[in-house]
CSV table of N, CA and C in Angstrom, one decimal:
chain,number,residue,atom,x,y,z
A,1,ALA,N,0.7,-0.9,0.3
A,1,ALA,CA,-0.1,0.0,-0.4
A,1,ALA,C,0.7,1.5,0.4
A,2,HIS,N,2.2,1.3,0.4
A,2,HIS,CA,2.7,2.4,0.6
A,2,HIS,C,3.3,2.9,-1.1
A,3,PRO,N,3.5,3.8,-1.0
A,3,PRO,CA,3.5,4.7,-2.6
A,3,PRO,C,5.0,4.4,-2.5
A,4,ASP,N,6.2,4.5,-2.0
A,4,ASP,CA,7.5,3.8,-2.5
A,4,ASP,C,7.5,2.7,-2.6
A,5,LYS,N,6.3,1.5,-2.3
A,5,LYS,CA,6.7,0.3,-3.1
A,5,LYS,C,5.9,0.1,-4.1
A,6,GLY,N,5.3,1.1,-4.4
A,6,GLY,CA,4.6,0.7,-5.8
A,6,GLY,C,2.8,0.7,-5.9
A,7,GLY,N,3.0,1.1,-4.4
A,7,GLY,CA,1.3,1.5,-4.0
A,7,GLY,C,0.5,2.9,-4.1
A,8,SER,N,-0.7,2.4,-4.5
A,8,SER,CA,-1.1,4.2,-5.1
A,8,SER,C,-1.2,4.9,-3.6
A,9,GLN,N,-1.0,6.4,-4.0
A,9,GLN,CA,-1.3,7.5,-2.7
A,9,GLN,C,-2.3,7.6,-2.2
A,10,GLU,N,-3.7,7.1,-2.7
A,10,GLU,CA,-4.9,7.4,-2.7
A,10,GLU,C,-5.0,5.9,-1.7
A,11,HIS,N,-4.7,5.0,-2.1
A,11,HIS,CA,-4.5,3.8,-1.3
A,11,HIS,C,-4.0,3.6,0.1
A,12,PHE,N,-2.6,4.5,0.2
A,12,PHE,CA,-1.7,4.8,1.0
A,12,PHE,C,-2.9,5.5,2.4
A,13,HIS,N,-3.3,5.8,1.8
A,13,HIS,CA,-3.9,7.5,2.5
A,13,HIS,C,-5.1,6.7,3.2
A,14,ALA,N,-5.8,6.2,2.6
A,14,ALA,CA,-7.1,5.0,3.7
A,14,ALA,C,-6.7,4.5,4.5
A,15,VAL,N,-5.8,3.4,4.4
A,15,VAL,CA,-4.8,2.8,5.2
A,15,VAL,C,-4.5,3.4,6.6
A,16,VAL,N,-3.7,4.8,6.5
A,16,VAL,CA,-3.5,5.7,7.2
A,16,VAL,C,-4.8,5.5,8.2
A,17,ARG,N,-5.7,6.1,7.1
A,17,ARG,CA,-7.2,7.1,8.0
A,17,ARG,C,-7.5,5.6,9.0
A,18,ALA,N,-7.5,4.6,7.8
A,18,ALA,CA,-8.0,3.4,9.0
A,18,ALA,C,-7.6,3.4,10.2
A,19,PHE,N,-5.9,3.3,10.3
A,19,PHE,CA,-5.0,3.1,11.2
A,19,PHE,C,-5.8,4.1,12.6
A,20,GLU,N,-6.0,5.1,12.1
A,20,GLU,CA,-6.0,6.5,12.9
A,20,GLU,C,-7.3,6.1,13.8
A,21,VAL,N,-8.2,5.9,13.4
A,21,VAL,CA,-9.8,5.9,13.7
A,21,VAL,C,-10.0,4.4,14.5
A,22,LEU,N,-8.8,3.4,13.8
A,22,LEU,CA,-9.4,2.3,14.6
A,22,LEU,C,-8.2,1.9,15.7
A,23,SER,N,-7.3,3.0,15.9
A,23,SER,CA,-6.1,2.8,17.0
A,23,SER,C,-6.8,3.3,18.1
A,24,CYS,N,-7.5,4.6,17.9
A,24,CYS,CA,-8.0,5.0,18.9
A,24,CYS,C,-9.7,4.3,19.4
A,25,ALA,N,-9.7,4.3,20.8
A,25,ALA,CA,-10.8,3.4,21.4
A,25,ALA,C,-12.0,4.5,21.0
A,26,ALA,N,-12.2,5.5,21.3
A,26,ALA,CA,-13.0,6.0,21.0
A,26,ALA,C,-14.0,6.2,19.4
A,27,SER,N,-13.1,6.8,18.6
A,27,SER,CA,-12.7,6.6,17.4
A,27,SER,C,-13.8,5.4,16.6
A,28,ARG,N,-12.7,4.2,17.7
A,28,ARG,CA,-13.3,2.5,16.8
A,28,ARG,C,-14.2,2.1,17.4
A,29,ASP,N,-15.2,2.7,18.5
A,29,ASP,CA,-16.0,2.3,19.6
A,29,ASP,C,-17.6,3.2,18.3
A,30,ALA,N,-17.3,4.7,18.0
A,30,ALA,CA,-17.8,5.0,17.0
A,30,ALA,C,-18.2,4.2,15.9
A,31,TYR,N,-17.4,4.0,15.3
A,31,TYR,CA,-17.1,3.4,13.6
A,31,TYR,C,-18.3,2.0,13.8
A,32,ASP,N,-17.8,1.1,14.7
A,32,ASP,CA,-18.8,-0.1,15.3
A,32,ASP,C,-19.6,-0.2,15.6
A,33,GLY,N,-19.6,1.4,16.1
A,33,GLY,CA,-21.5,1.7,16.8
A,33,GLY,C,-22.1,1.9,15.2
A,34,ALA,N,-21.6,3.0,14.3
A,34,ALA,CA,-22.0,3.2,13.2
A,34,ALA,C,-22.1,2.0,11.8
A,35,LEU,N,-21.3,1.1,12.3
A,35,LEU,CA,-21.6,-0.3,11.4
A,35,LEU,C,-22.8,-0.9,12.1
A,36,ALA,N,-22.9,-1.4,13.2
A,36,ALA,CA,-24.1,-2.1,13.8
A,36,ALA,C,-25.3,-1.3,13.3
A,37,ARG,N,-25.4,-0.2,13.4
A,37,ARG,CA,-26.5,0.6,13.2
A,37,ARG,C,-26.6,0.1,11.5
A,38,GLY,N,-26.0,-0.3,11.1
A,38,GLY,CA,-26.5,-0.4,9.3
A,38,GLY,C,-25.7,1.4,8.7
A,39,LEU,N,-25.1,1.6,9.0
A,39,LEU,CA,-24.6,3.4,8.1
A,39,LEU,C,-24.1,3.0,6.8
A,40,PRO,N,-23.6,1.7,6.4
A,40,PRO,CA,-23.1,2.1,4.6
A,40,PRO,C,-24.6,2.5,4.0
A,41,GLU,N,-25.5,1.6,4.5
A,41,GLU,CA,-26.8,1.5,3.8
A,41,GLU,C,-27.2,3.4,4.0
A,42,ALA,N,-27.7,3.2,4.7
A,42,ALA,CA,-28.1,4.4,5.6
A,42,ALA,C,-27.3,5.3,5.0
A,43,ILE,N,-26.2,5.8,4.7
A,43,ILE,CA,-25.4,6.8,3.9
A,43,ILE,C,-25.5,6.6,2.5
A,44,ALA,N,-25.7,5.7,1.7
A,44,ALA,CA,-26.1,5.5,0.3
A,44,ALA,C,-27.6,6.0,0.4
A,45,ALA,N,-28.3,6.0,1.4
A,45,ALA,CA,-29.9,5.9,1.0
A,45,ALA,C,-30.1,7.6,1.5
A,46,LYS,N,-29.4,8.2,3.0
A,46,LYS,CA,-29.8,9.8,2.9
A,46,LYS,C,-28.8,10.3,2.9
A,47,GLY,N,-27.5,10.2,2.2
A,47,GLY,CA,-26.1,10.8,2.3
A,47,GLY,C,-25.5,11.4,3.8
A,48,SER,N,-26.0,11.3,4.6
A,48,SER,CA,-25.3,11.6,6.0
A,48,SER,C,-25.9,10.3,7.0
A,49,ILE,N,-25.2,11.1,7.8
A,49,ILE,CA,-25.4,9.6,9.5
A,49,ILE,C,-26.4,9.8,9.6
A,50,PRO,N,-27.1,8.6,10.0
A,50,PRO,CA,-28.7,8.8,10.5
A,50,PRO,C,-28.5,8.6,12.1
A,51,SER,N,-29.8,9.5,12.7
A,51,SER,CA,-29.8,9.1,14.3
A,51,SER,C,-30.3,7.5,14.3
A,52,SER,N,-30.2,6.9,15.5
A,52,SER,CA,-30.0,5.7,15.7
A,52,SER,C,-32.0,5.2,15.6
A,53,ASP,N,-32.6,6.0,16.0
A,53,ASP,CA,-34.3,5.7,15.5
A,53,ASP,C,-34.2,5.6,13.6
A,54,THR,N,-33.7,6.3,13.2
A,54,THR,CA,-34.2,6.4,11.4
A,54,THR,C,-32.9,5.7,10.7
A,55,ALA,N,-31.9,4.9,11.1
A,55,ALA,CA,-30.8,3.8,10.8
A,55,ALA,C,-31.7,2.9,9.5
A,56,ALA,N,-31.4,3.2,8.8
A,56,ALA,CA,-31.6,1.7,7.7
A,56,ALA,C,-31.2,1.0,8.0
A,57,LYS,N,-32.3,-0.4,8.1
A,57,LYS,CA,-31.8,-1.8,8.0
A,57,LYS,C,-31.4,-2.7,7.4
A,58,PRO,N,-30.5,-3.4,7.5
A,58,PRO,CA,-29.9,-4.3,6.3
A,58,PRO,C,-30.8,-5.1,5.4
A,59,GLY,N,-30.7,-5.0,4.5
A,59,GLY,CA,-31.6,-6.1,3.8
A,59,GLY,C,-33.0,-5.1,3.1
A,60,LYS,N,-33.3,-4.0,4.0
A,60,LYS,CA,-34.9,-3.4,4.1
A,60,LYS,C,-34.5,-2.2,3.3
A,61,ARG,N,-35.1,-1.9,2.1
A,61,ARG,CA,-35.3,-1.3,1.3
A,61,ARG,C,-36.6,-0.1,1.1
A,62,ARG,N,-36.9,0.8,1.7
A,62,ARG,CA,-38.2,1.8,1.3
A,62,ARG,C,-38.0,2.5,-0.1
A,63,ARG,N,-39.8,2.0,-0.2
A,63,ARG,CA,-39.9,3.3,-1.9
A,63,ARG,C,-38.9,4.4,-1.4
A,64,GLY,N,-38.5,4.3,-3.3
A,64,GLY,CA,-38.0,6.0,-3.3
A,64,GLY,C,-36.8,6.0,-2.7
A,65,GLN,N,-36.6,5.0,-2.1
A,65,GLN,CA,-34.7,5.2,-1.5
A,65,GLN,C,-33.6,4.7,-2.4
A,66,SER,N,-32.5,5.7,-2.7
A,66,SER,CA,-31.6,5.5,-3.9
A,66,SER,C,-30.9,4.4,-3.9
A,67,VAL,N,-30.4,3.8,-4.7
A,67,VAL,CA,-29.7,3.1,-5.1
A,67,VAL,C,-28.5,2.7,-4.1
A,68,PRO,N,-27.6,1.9,-3.2
A,68,PRO,CA,-26.5,2.2,-2.5
A,68,PRO,C,-25.7,2.6,-3.1
A,69,LEU,N,-24.8,3.7,-3.1
A,69,LEU,CA,-23.4,4.2,-3.0
A,69,LEU,C,-22.1,2.4,-3.6
A,70,SER,N,-21.4,2.8,-4.2
A,70,SER,CA,-20.2,2.2,-4.5
A,70,SER,C,-19.5,1.9,-3.0
A,71,SER,N,-19.1,0.7,-2.4
A,71,SER,CA,-18.1,1.0,-1.2
A,71,SER,C,-17.3,1.6,-1.1
A,72,GLU,N,-16.5,2.3,-2.1
A,72,GLU,CA,-15.2,3.3,-2.1
A,72,GLU,C,-16.1,4.8,-1.4
A,73,THR,N,-17.1,5.0,-2.4
A,73,THR,CA,-17.7,5.9,-2.1
A,73,THR,C,-18.4,5.8,-0.4
A,74,ALA,N,-19.1,4.7,-0.3
A,74,ALA,CA,-19.6,4.9,0.9
A,74,ALA,C,-18.5,4.9,2.2
A,75,LEU,N,-17.4,4.4,2.1
A,75,LEU,CA,-16.4,4.6,2.9
A,75,LEU,C,-15.6,5.6,3.2
A,76,GLN,N,-15.5,6.3,1.6
A,76,GLN,CA,-15.0,7.8,2.6
A,76,GLN,C,-15.9,8.7,3.2
A,77,GLN,N,-17.4,8.2,2.6
A,77,GLN,CA,-18.8,9.3,3.6
A,77,GLN,C,-18.2,8.6,4.9
A,78,LEU,N,-18.1,7.5,5.2
A,78,LEU,CA,-17.9,7.2,6.4
A,78,LEU,C,-16.7,7.4,7.2
A,79,ARG,N,-15.6,7.7,6.8
A,79,ARG,CA,-14.4,8.3,7.1
A,79,ARG,C,-14.9,9.8,7.4
A,80,ALA,N,-15.6,10.5,6.9
A,80,ALA,CA,-15.8,11.5,6.9
A,80,ALA,C,-16.5,12.2,8.1
A,81,ALA,N,-17.5,11.3,8.1
A,81,ALA,CA,-18.4,11.1,9.3
A,81,ALA,C,-17.9,10.9,10.6
A,82,VAL,N,-16.4,10.0,11.0
A,82,VAL,CA,-15.9,9.4,11.9
A,82,VAL,C,-15.0,10.5,12.3
A,83,SER,N,-14.8,11.4,11.1
A,83,SER,CA,-13.7,12.7,11.9
A,83,SER,C,-14.2,13.8,12.3
A,84,GLU,N,-15.6,13.7,12.4
A,84,GLU,CA,-16.4,15.0,12.2
A,84,GLU,C,-16.8,14.4,14.2
A,85,LEU,N,-16.3,13.4,14.8
A,85,LEU,CA,-16.8,12.9,16.2
A,85,LEU,C,-15.6,13.5,17.3
């Protein structure tokens, strides 16, 4: 993943950001909680972090709900949301 070893700089920054989130107990807990609430589906549908009572349920889709974003786009939005915590 390191750019000096032939990896892309974008991938390297993603790995660094993941380490930053997961190495901090508070950030890791927030990240785990967001995943437990189905955050990736909710981000794809709403474009922001849902409150716990409006989180999308995995496998459930309401009428008019948008098609889920790519995993990379959802991951970028998740990183942005976690960085605001």
